[in-house]
XYZ file of C-alpha atoms in Angstrom:
613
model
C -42.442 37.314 -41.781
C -40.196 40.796 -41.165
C -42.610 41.229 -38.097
C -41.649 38.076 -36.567
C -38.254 37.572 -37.373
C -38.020 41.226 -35.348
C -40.211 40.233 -32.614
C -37.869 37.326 -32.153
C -34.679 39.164 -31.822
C -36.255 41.575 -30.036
C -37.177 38.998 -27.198
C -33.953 37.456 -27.938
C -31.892 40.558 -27.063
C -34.474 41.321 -24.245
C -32.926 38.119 -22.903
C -29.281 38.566 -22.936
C -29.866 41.664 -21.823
C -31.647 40.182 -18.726
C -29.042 37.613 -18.256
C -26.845 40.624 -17.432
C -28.944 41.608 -14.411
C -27.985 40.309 -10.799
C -30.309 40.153 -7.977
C -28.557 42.619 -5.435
C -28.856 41.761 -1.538
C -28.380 45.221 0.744
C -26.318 43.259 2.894
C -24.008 40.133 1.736
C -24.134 37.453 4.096
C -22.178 36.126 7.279
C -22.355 36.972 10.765
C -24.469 39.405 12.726
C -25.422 40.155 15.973
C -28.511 41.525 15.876
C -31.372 40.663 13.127
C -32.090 43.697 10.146
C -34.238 44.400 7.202
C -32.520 42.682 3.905
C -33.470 45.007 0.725
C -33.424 42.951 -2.718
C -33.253 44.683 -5.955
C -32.544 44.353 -10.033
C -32.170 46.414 -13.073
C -35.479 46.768 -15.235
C -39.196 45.911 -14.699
C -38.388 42.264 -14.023
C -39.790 39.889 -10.552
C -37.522 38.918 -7.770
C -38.276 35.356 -6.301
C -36.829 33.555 -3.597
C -36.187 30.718 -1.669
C -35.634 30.115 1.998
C -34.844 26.412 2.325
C -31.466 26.340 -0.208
C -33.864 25.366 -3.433
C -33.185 27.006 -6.685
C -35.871 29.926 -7.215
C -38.328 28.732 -10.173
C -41.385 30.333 -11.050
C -43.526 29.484 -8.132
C -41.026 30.684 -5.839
C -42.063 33.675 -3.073
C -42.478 36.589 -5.128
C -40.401 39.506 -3.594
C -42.282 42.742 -2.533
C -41.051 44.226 0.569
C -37.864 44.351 2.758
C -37.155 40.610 4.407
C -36.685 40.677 8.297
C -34.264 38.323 9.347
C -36.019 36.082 11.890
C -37.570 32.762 12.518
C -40.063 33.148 10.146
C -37.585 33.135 7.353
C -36.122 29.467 8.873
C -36.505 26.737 6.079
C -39.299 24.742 6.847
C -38.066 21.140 4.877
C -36.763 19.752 7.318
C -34.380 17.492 5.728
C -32.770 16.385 8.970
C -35.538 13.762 9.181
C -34.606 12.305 6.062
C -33.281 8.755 6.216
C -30.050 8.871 4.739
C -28.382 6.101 6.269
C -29.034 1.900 6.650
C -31.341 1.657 9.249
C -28.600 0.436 12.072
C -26.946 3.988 11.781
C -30.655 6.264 11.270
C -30.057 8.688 14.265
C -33.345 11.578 13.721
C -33.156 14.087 16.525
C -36.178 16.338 17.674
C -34.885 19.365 16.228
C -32.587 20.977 14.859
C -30.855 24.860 14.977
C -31.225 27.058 11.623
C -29.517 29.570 10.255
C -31.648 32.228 7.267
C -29.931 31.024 3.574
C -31.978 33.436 1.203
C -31.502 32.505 -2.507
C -32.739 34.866 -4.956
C -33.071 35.414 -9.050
C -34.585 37.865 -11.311
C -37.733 36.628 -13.960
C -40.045 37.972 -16.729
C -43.845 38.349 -15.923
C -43.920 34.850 -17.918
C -41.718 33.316 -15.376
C -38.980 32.694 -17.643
C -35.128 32.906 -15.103
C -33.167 36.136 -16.457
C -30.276 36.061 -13.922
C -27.528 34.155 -11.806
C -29.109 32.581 -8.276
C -27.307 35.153 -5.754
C -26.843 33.294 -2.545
C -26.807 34.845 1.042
C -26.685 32.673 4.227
C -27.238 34.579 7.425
C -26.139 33.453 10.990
C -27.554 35.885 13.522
C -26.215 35.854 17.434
C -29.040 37.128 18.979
C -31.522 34.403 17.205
C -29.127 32.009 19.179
C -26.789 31.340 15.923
C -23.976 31.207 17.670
C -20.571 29.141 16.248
C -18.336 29.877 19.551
C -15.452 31.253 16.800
C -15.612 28.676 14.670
C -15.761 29.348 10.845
C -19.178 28.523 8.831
C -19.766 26.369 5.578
C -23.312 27.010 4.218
C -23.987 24.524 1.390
C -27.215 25.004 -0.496
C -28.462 22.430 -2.623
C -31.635 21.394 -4.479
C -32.958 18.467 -2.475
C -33.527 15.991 -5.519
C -29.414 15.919 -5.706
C -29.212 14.996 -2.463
C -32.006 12.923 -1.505
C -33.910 11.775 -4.463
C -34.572 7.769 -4.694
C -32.454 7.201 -8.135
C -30.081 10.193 -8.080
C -29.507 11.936 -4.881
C -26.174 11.213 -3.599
C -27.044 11.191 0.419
C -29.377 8.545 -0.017
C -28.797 4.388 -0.304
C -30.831 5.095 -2.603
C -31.467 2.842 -6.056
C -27.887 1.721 -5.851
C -28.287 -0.087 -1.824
C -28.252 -3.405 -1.473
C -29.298 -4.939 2.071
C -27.154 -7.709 1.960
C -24.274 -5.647 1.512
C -25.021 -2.651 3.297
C -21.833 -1.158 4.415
C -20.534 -0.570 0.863
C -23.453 0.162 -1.311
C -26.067 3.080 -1.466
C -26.333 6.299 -3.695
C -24.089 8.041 -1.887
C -20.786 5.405 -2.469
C -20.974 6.337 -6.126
C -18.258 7.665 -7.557
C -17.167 9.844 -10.630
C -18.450 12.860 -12.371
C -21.808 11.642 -12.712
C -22.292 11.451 -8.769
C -20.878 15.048 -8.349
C -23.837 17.469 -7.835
C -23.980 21.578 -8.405
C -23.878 23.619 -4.995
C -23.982 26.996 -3.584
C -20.925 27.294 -0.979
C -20.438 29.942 1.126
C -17.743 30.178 4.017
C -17.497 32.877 6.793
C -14.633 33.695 9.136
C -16.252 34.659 12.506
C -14.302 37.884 12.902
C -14.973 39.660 9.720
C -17.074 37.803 6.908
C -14.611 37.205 5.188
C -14.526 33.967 2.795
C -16.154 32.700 -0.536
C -19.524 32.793 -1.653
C -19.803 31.101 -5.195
C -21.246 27.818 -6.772
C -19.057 24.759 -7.229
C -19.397 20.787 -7.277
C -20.107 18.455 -5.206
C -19.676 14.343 -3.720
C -19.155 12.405 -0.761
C -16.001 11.387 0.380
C -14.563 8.846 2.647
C -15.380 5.324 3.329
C -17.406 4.575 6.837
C -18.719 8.541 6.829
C -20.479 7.762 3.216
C -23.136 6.009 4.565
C -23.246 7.675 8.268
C -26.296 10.549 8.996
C -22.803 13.366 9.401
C -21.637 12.446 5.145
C -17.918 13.540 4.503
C -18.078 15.481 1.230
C -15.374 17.088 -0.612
C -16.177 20.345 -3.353
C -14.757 21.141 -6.257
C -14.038 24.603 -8.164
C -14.544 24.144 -11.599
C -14.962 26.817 -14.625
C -18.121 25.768 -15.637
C -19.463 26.590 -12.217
C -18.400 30.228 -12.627
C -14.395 30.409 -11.062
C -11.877 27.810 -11.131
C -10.844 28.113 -7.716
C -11.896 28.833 -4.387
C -9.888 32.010 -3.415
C -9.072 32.839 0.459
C -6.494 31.892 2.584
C -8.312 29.590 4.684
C -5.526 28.049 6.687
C -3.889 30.850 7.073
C -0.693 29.850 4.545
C 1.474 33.034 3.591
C 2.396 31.237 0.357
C -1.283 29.897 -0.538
C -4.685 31.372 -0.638
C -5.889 29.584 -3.825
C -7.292 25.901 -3.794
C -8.986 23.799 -6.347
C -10.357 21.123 -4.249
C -11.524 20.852 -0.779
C -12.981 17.833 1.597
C -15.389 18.754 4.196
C -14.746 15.911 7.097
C -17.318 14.867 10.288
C -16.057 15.114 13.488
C -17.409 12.013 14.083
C -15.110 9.335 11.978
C -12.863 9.619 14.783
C -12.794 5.865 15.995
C -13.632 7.290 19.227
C -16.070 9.684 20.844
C -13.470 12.489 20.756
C -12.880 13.053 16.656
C -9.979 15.401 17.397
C -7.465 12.734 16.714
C -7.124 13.300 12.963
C -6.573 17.604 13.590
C -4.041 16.439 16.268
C -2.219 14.479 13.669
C -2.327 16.434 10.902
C -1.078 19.397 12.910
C 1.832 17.310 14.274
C 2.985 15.731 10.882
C 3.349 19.227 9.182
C 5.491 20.146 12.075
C 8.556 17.706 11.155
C 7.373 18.073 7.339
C 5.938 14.858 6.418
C 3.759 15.719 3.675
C -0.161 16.583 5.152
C -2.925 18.815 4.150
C -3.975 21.273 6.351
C -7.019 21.603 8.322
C -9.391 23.623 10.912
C -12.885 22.982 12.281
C -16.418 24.340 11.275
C -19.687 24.617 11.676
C -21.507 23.408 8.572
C -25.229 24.497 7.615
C -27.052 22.291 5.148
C -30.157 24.558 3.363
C -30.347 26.586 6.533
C -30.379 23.774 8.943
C -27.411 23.260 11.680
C -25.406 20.104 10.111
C -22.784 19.773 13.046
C -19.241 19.925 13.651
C -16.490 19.299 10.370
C -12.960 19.539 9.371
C -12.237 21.409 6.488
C -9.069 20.051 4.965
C -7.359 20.360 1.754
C -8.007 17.826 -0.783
C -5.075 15.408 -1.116
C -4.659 14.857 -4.954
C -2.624 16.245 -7.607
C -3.902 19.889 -7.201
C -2.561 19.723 -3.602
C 0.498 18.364 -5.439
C 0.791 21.097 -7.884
C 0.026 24.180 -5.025
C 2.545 22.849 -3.006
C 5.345 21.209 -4.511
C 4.896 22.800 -8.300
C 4.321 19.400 -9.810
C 3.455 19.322 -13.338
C -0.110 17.173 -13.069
C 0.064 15.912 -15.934
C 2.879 13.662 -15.075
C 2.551 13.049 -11.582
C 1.934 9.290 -10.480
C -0.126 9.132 -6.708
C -0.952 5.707 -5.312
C -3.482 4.789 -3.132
C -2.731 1.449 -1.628
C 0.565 -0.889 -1.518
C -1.227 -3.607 -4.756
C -0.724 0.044 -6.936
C -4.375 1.830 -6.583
C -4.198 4.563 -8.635
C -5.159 7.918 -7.809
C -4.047 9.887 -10.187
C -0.965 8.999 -13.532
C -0.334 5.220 -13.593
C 1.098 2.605 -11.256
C 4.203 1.104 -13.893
C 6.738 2.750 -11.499
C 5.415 1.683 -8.579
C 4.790 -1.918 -9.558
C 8.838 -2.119 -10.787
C 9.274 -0.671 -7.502
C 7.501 -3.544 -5.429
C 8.556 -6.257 -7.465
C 12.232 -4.952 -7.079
C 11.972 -4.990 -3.270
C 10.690 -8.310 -3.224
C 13.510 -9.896 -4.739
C 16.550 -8.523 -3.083
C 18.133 -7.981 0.392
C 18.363 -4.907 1.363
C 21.524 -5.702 4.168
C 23.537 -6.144 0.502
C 24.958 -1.991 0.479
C 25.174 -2.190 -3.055
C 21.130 -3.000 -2.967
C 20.673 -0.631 -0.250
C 22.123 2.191 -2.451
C 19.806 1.287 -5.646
C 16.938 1.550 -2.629
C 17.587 4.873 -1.942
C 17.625 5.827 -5.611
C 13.252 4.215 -5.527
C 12.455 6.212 -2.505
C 13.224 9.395 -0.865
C 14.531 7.154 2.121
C 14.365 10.390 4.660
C 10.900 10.835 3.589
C 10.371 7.313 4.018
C 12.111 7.143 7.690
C 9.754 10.578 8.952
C 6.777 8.976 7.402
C 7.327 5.401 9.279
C 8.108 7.100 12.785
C 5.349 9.478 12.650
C 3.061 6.419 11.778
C 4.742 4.310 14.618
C 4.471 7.004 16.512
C 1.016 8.047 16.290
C 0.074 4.440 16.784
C -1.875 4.498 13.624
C -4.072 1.380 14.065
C -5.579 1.635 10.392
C -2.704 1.522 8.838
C 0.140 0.232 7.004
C -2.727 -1.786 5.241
C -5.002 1.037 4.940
C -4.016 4.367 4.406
C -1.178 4.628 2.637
C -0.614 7.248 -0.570
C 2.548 8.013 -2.753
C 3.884 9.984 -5.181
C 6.402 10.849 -7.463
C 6.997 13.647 -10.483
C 7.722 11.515 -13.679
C 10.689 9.369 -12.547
C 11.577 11.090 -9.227
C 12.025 9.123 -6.148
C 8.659 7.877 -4.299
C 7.622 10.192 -1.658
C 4.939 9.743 1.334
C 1.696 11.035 2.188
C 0.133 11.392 5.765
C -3.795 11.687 5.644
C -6.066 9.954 8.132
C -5.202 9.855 11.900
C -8.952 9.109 12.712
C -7.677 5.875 14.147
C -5.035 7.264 16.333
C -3.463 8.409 19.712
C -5.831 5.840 21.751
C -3.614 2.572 22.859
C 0.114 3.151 24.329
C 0.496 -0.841 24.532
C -0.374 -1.566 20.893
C 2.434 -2.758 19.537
C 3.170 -0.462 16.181
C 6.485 -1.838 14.968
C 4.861 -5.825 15.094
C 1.905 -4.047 13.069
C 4.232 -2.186 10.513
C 6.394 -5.319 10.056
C 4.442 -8.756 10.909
C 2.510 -10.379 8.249
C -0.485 -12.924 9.898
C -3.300 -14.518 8.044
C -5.838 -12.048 7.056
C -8.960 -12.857 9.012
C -11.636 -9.595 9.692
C -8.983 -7.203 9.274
C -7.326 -5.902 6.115
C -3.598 -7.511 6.239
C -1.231 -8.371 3.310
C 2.241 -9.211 2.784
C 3.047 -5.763 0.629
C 2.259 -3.406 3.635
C 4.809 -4.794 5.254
C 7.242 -5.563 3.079
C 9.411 -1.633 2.211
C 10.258 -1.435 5.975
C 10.474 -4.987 6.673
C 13.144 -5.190 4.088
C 14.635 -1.757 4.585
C 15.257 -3.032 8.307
C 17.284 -5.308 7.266
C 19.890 -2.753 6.389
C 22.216 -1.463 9.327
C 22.705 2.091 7.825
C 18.856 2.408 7.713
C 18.113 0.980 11.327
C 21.009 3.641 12.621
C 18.918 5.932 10.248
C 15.632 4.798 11.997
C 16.828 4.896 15.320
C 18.587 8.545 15.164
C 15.725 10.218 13.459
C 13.233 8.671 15.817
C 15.231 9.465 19.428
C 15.399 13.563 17.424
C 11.671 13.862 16.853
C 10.751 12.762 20.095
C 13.351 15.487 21.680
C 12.578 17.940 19.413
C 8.689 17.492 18.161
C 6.855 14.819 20.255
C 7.582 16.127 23.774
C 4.199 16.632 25.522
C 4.512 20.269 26.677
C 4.281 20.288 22.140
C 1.663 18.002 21.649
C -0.693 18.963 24.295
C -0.511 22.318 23.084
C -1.861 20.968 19.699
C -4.615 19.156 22.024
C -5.483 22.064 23.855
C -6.067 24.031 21.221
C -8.485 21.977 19.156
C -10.078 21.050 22.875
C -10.885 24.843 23.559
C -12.094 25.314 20.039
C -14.278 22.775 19.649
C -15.394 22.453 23.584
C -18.728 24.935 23.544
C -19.876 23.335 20.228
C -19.992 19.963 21.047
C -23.794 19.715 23.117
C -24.987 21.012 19.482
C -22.995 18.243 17.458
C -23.816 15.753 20.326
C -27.716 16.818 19.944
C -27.634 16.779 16.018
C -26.247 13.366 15.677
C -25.736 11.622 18.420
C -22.126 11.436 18.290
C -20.544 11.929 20.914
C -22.902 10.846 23.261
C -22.646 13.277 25.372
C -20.391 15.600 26.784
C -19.080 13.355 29.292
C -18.412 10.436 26.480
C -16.452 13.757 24.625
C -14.057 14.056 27.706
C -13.535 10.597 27.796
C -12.482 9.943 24.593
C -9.910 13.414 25.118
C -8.840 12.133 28.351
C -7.569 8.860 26.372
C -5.854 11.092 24.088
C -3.842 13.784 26.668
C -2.685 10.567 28.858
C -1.253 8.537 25.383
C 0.502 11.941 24.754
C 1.545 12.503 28.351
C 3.446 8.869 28.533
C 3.965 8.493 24.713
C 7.587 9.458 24.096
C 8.584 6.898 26.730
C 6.704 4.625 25.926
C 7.471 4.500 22.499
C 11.481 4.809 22.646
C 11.245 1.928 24.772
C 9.321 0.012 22.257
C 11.586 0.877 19.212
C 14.685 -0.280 21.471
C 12.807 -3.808 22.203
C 12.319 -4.068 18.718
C 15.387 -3.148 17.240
C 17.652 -4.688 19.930
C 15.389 -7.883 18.951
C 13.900 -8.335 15.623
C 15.341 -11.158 13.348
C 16.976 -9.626 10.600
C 17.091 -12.606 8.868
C 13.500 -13.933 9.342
C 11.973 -15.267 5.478
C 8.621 -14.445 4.616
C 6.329 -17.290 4.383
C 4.817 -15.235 1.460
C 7.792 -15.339 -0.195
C 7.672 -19.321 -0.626
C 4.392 -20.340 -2.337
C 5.570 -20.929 -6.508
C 2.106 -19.922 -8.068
C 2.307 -18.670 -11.546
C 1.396 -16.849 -13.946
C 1.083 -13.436 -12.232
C -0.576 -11.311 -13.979
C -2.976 -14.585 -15.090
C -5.990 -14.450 -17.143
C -7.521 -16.895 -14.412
C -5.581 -19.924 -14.715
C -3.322 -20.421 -11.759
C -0.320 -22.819 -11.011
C 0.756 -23.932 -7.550
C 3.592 -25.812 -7.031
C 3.393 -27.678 -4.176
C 6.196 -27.464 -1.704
C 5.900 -30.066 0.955
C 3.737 -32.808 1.663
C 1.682 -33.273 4.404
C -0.283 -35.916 6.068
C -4.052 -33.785 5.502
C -5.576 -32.068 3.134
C -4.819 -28.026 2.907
C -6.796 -25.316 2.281
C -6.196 -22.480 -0.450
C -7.756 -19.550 -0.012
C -7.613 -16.092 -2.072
C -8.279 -12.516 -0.096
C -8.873 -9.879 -1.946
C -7.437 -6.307 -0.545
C -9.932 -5.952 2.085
C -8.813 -9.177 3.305
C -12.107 -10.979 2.737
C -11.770 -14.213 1.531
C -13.001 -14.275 -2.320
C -12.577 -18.264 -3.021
C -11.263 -21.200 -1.380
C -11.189 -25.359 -1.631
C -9.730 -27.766 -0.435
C -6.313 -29.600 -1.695
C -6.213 -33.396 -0.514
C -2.204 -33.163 -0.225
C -1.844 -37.342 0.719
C -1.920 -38.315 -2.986
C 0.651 -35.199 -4.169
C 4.402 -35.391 -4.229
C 6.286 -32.397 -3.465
C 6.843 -30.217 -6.344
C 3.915 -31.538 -8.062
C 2.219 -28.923 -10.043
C -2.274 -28.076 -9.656
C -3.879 -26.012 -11.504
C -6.914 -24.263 -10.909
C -9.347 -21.166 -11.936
C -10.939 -19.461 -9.060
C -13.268 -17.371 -11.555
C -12.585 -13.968 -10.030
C -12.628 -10.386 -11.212
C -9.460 -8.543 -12.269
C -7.573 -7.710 -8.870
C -5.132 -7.923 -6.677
C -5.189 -11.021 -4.164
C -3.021 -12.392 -1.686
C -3.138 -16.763 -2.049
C -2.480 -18.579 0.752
C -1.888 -22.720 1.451
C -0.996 -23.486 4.549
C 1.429 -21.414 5.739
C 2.898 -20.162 2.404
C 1.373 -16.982 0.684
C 1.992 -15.093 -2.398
C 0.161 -12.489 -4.124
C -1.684 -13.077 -7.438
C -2.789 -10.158 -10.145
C -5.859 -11.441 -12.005
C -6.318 -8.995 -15.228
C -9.405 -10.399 -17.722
């Protein structure tokens, strides 16, 4: 019994002795010109095995004997880029793809039992015709059952797609801890290796790019992968080289064959200091094979919060859309908020004053003209994040200016203010109703006006802008018949020029343009103009499901009621035969719908309902 109680610990402290052993690389990864010999080594009479296609090393991975030559012959072989990972409208499978050498390596007993940490190295060598034209590298290594497997792989549709329903369903629209996956990241500046090379988590991100072939994907540092943060100063910020959380965007969301809109913007907005993350363009590398052009931005959450602005996190409220979304904290202050500016006028100064208590109103007025002025077509009913520290006043967030900078005669103050129907499009009274009421207010329109007439002098001019333009242009320019060739978006280089042409002549004419359209609307909007939505009586609100409408006129037909939910889809309807109701008559109904928000609508009269079961 002595014998094997000893034999145990002796295997036992063989073990954590083991676990102390790293596999060491002769040469950390990153960029090289010319291809070398790569030496591996560990402490004690233990087996190296590797991997060359971003796998974990098991047991039946290449056993290390000699040097490894960096060359083709040490390309993963997987292929993954043939993969369907998209509904079959968007599959886009080109003939090839570039690779880069990702060599992942661990130490094991003769048994085949793992007694060390997977080291990770991802080489990108010039004269094998890895060549990034200065931009930075991402190399994510993953084992391919996270990504791709049927019933857990997050890049997939996956168990969780449903046909009828495909643009919001699949695998990789999950969300939550249990769709976050382990990685290997590595990033490389081009002009001296610099970077991070550790393990973290990760998911998708982003709505349309979830389900595209190019995923948007956002990491996270965590402790339990080995360092809480990832540490370098990747956007070159003298006060921060530290981040928590990071999203990893596809040139390609841009809602035009360009995709440079959204740097543009971001750029621009952190110029006048509306509140933006940060962002450059990469070159990412999925297990070894070329994955196309990205953004890497900060993540915009409470950790962005907290770097930034030293917000306490645990008391910091962010909202997501104007119906309250939360993102992080809780939506009671915001809600008050709302209902507050729904039930006053804002021309009373008294009013105006208890306004500017809610919101930081010169965040507010930077955040609206940047918006107008950026001609942000996805947006106010889209888009839109908020925040405040405990009770502090509500503060604005810029973050997606994918659908941006493309149409000088769309008319942005109409867009920001007017409330129509919902039909395909997501619309609804509460995205327009802070500026539509703050408008009302002479001090604020003066406000408006004056701030708007200094940021085109000062910050919109075009000899600024098109610098911004020029410079993501030239970065971006010698990469693009790679991105074009991976997936098909752009189309080509001439589509690419297009879509930057449309850009550089919207910045040319824009500050003329749009002075000239905030003078037509403020010399001419009705101050005084009611909301239909403010006129349907429907009650309760929050309701279990029972819902009272009173009925405000009669009319000679029947009307329609309708319910959208916040996409603006409509969720239930029927018909009211008005003829045989007097006005102010009272019907009640039950539309049997999930806890929301909705917008109801009869006739023209609309009024938003809160359904909580």
């Amino acid at each position: 019994m002595k014998k094997i109680c000893f034999a145990v610990l002796v295997l036992l402290m063989s073990r954590l002795c083991a676990q102390g052993q790293t596999v060491t690389f002769s040469q950390r990864g990153g960029f090289y010109e010319n291809s070398f010999a790569i030496e591996l080594s560990c402490g004690g009479a233990y087996q190296i095995r590797y991997t060359t296609n971003g796998s974990t090393p098991n047991a039946g991975s290449t056993l290390y004997e000699e040097p490894l030559l960096l060359g083709p012959a040490l390309y993963s072989t997987s292929d993954i880029y043939t993969i369907q990972i998209s509904p079959d409208n968007l599959v886009y499978v080109p003939d090839s793809v570039s690779h880069c050498i990702v060599i992942r390596a661990a130490a094991f007993t003769p048994n085949g039992s793992c007694v060390s940490p997977v080291v990770t190295n991802t080489y990108l060598i010039g004269s094998l015709g890895c060549d990034t034209h200065g931009l930075a590298v991402v190399s994510i290594c993953a084992d391919s059952l996270d990504l791709f497997d049927y019933n857990t792989g997050i890049f997939v549709p996956g168990v969780n797609y449903d046909p009828s329903n495909p643009d919001h369903t699949g695998n990789y629209y999950q969300h939550g801890s249990d769709w976050e996956r382990q990685i290997n990241v590595e990033f490389y500046e081009p002009d001296d290796n610099s970077g991070i090379n550790q393990k973290c988590g990760l998911r998708t991100h982003g709505n349309m790019s979830r389900r595209w072939p190019a995923k948007g994907m956002k990491i996270y540092a965590r402790e339990q992968y080995g360092k809480k943060r990832f540490k370098h100063n990747f956007f070159n910020d003298p006060m921060l080289d530290s981040y928590k959380h990071l999203v990893i965007k596809p040139l390609s969301v841009g809602w035009s064959d360009s995709g440079i809109q959204n740097f543009i913007c971001h750029k621009l907005s952190r110029q006048i200091g509306v509140t933006s993350s940060d962002s450059r363009p990469v070159i990412v590398f999925l297990n070894g094979e070329y994955w196309g052009v990205y953004f890497l931005h900060e993540k915009m959450d409470e950790r962005f919060l907290e770097d930034h602005y030293q917000t306490d996190i645990n008391n910091t409220n962010i909202i997501e859309s104007w119906h309250g979304t939360v993102d992080c904290g809780d939506n009671f202050n915001f809600l008050q908020m709302m209902s507050w500016f729904e039930q006053k006028d804002l021309s009373n100064p008294d009013n105006y004053i208890h306004a500017c208590s809610l919101i930081d109103i010169d965040n507010f007025i930077d955040y609206y003209v940047f918006e107008t002025f950026i001609g942000n077509y996805d947006w106010p009913h889209n888009n839109m994040r908020c925040w405040q520290e405990g009770n502090d006043k509500w503060r604005w967030i810029f973050f997606d200016g994918d659908a941006c900078l493309d149409a000088p005669n769309f008319d942005v103050f109409a867009n920001a203010t007017v409330y129509n129907p919902p039909t395909t499009w997501a619309n609804y009274p509460e995205a327009k109703l802070l500026f539509k009421k703050l408008l009302k207010n002479e001090e604020f329109r003066a406000m408006f006006r004056a701030r708007a007439i200094e940021m085109c002098d000062n910050y919109f001019g075009y000899e600024n802008t098109s610098s911004v333009y020029n410079l993501i242009v030239d970065m971006l320019s010698d990469n693009i018949d790679g991105q074009s060739h991976r997936f098909g978006q752009p189309s080509s280089m001439d589509s690419w020029e297009h879509g930057n042409n449309i850009i550089n002549t919207f910045l040319y004419h824009r500050v003329d343009n749009y002075l000239a359209a905030l003078d037509e609307f403020l010399n001419n909007m009705d101050i005084n103009e009611v909301h239909p939505w403010e006129q349907l009586d429907a009650f309760p609100s929050p309701t279990t499901g029972n819902i009272n409408v009173v009925i405000a006129k009669k009319t000679d037909s029947s009307l329609e009621l309708k319910m959208y939910d916040i996409t603006g889809r409509i969720a239930y309807s029927q018909w009211i035969d008005t003829t045989t109701i007097q006005e102010n008559d009272l019907i009640s109904f039950d539309p049997h719908l999930p806890s929301g928000v909705y917008v109801l609508e009869m006739g023209d009269l609309k009024q938003k309902i809160i359904i909580q079961k």
